[in-house]
Amino acid sequence: MSNAKHYLEAEADIDISSVSLSFSARAWSSIKKDKIAFLSVIIVIFLMLVAIFAPWFAPKDPLFQYPEGLSKIGAPQGPGSHFFLGTDQNGRDVLSRLIFGARVSLTVGVVATALASLIGVVIGTVSGYLGGWIESILMRLTDVVLSFPLLLFCIALIAVTGPSTKNVVLVIAFAYWTYLARIIRSQVLSLKEREFVIAARSLGLTTPQIIRRHIIPHLIPTIIVYSTLGVATSILIEASLSFLGIGVPLPQPSWGEMISEGQKYFQSAPWLLVAPGVTMIIAVLAFNLMGDWLTDLFDASTKVAQR
């Protein structure tokens, strides 16, 4: 029994390693052929680098109100050599605020999605594998959260907790985990009836061992795709909350807050709205396109593995 158990575990490790190598080769081959996917990945990597190294990319202090940033009548300065994307109504450099806004918006998007994914995977896996009254309770909780529109639910939670960066992250995570939990549960229900799981169970592996070694590896493609698409959704939710004035608190810049301020001056200073608006559209589109590419890639890998 012990030898059989070790053989099963070793075989699983070999399979995962070989699949990882072949998947990497297919991913590289696929992205070289798909120019849109390649561009989206480059944009996502660039935005992440800008967010991480914002103090080095930003040409000026995003919070400092430059006297030369306003005209003699107090109007914002347009794009030029001194202020590449112009200034806002307070004389602050728009480009620097846009770069630091990327740090805030992407941090909220990535962290909130990571928390939502963690919660969704745990609840979906536990409910799908254990079943019974545990599944009933967890899925009823999921149904309750899903019954509320996502943005309205986030607004209601923020109204209770109060606006702050930490609360925005927690609210988005708490409102968004349900979508992955449903998907994970349905996959686990199918996986636990597969031959390799039944064999592992008959060999005496414990439930945590089976989940960690034989269930979770098969859920990784779904988690990656969901997380990539979830970042785009989280960015939009954060921007919506900040646009309404209940998201990231001032004076910390975020794309939603910049859009909210920019729409007030659209006719006299359109760059205040166009710069953050176009940047956010590009970011959301890049994450969505990368998610679509990953979906196609994992689907193709699954078909190859089943041959």
mmCIF file with all atom_site columns, C-alpha atoms in Angstrom, residues 92 95 98 200 217 280:
data_model
loop_
_atom_site.group_PDB
_atom_site.id
_atom_site.type_symbol
_atom_site.label_atom_id
_atom_site.label_alt_id
_atom_site.label_comp_id
_atom_site.label_asym_id
_atom_site.label_entity_id
_atom_site.label_seq_id
_atom_site.pdbx_PDB_ins_code
_atom_site.Cartn_x
_atom_site.Cartn_y
_atom_site.Cartn_z
_atom_site.occupancy
_atom_site.B_iso_or_equiv
_atom_site.pdbx_formal_charge
_atom_site.auth_seq_id
_atom_site.auth_comp_id
_atom_site.auth_asym_id
_atom_site.auth_atom_id
_atom_site.pdbx_PDB_model_num
ATOM 1 C CA . ARG A 1 92  ? -0.417 69.326 -10.253 1.00 0.00 ? 92  ARG A CA 1
ATOM 2 C CA . LEU A 1 95  ? 1.457  62.600 -15.993 1.00 0.00 ? 95  LEU A CA 1
ATOM 3 C CA . LEU A 1 98  ? -1.452 59.220 -13.852 1.00 0.00 ? 98  LEU A CA 1
ATOM 4 C CA . ALA A 1 200 ? -5.744 8.117  -4.533  1.00 0.00 ? 200 ALA A CA 1
ATOM 5 C CA . PRO A 1 217 ? -3.289 21.363 -10.018 1.00 0.00 ? 217 PRO A CA 1
ATOM 6 C CA . MET A 1 280 ? -7.875 52.915 -17.939 1.00 0.00 ? 280 MET A CA 1
#
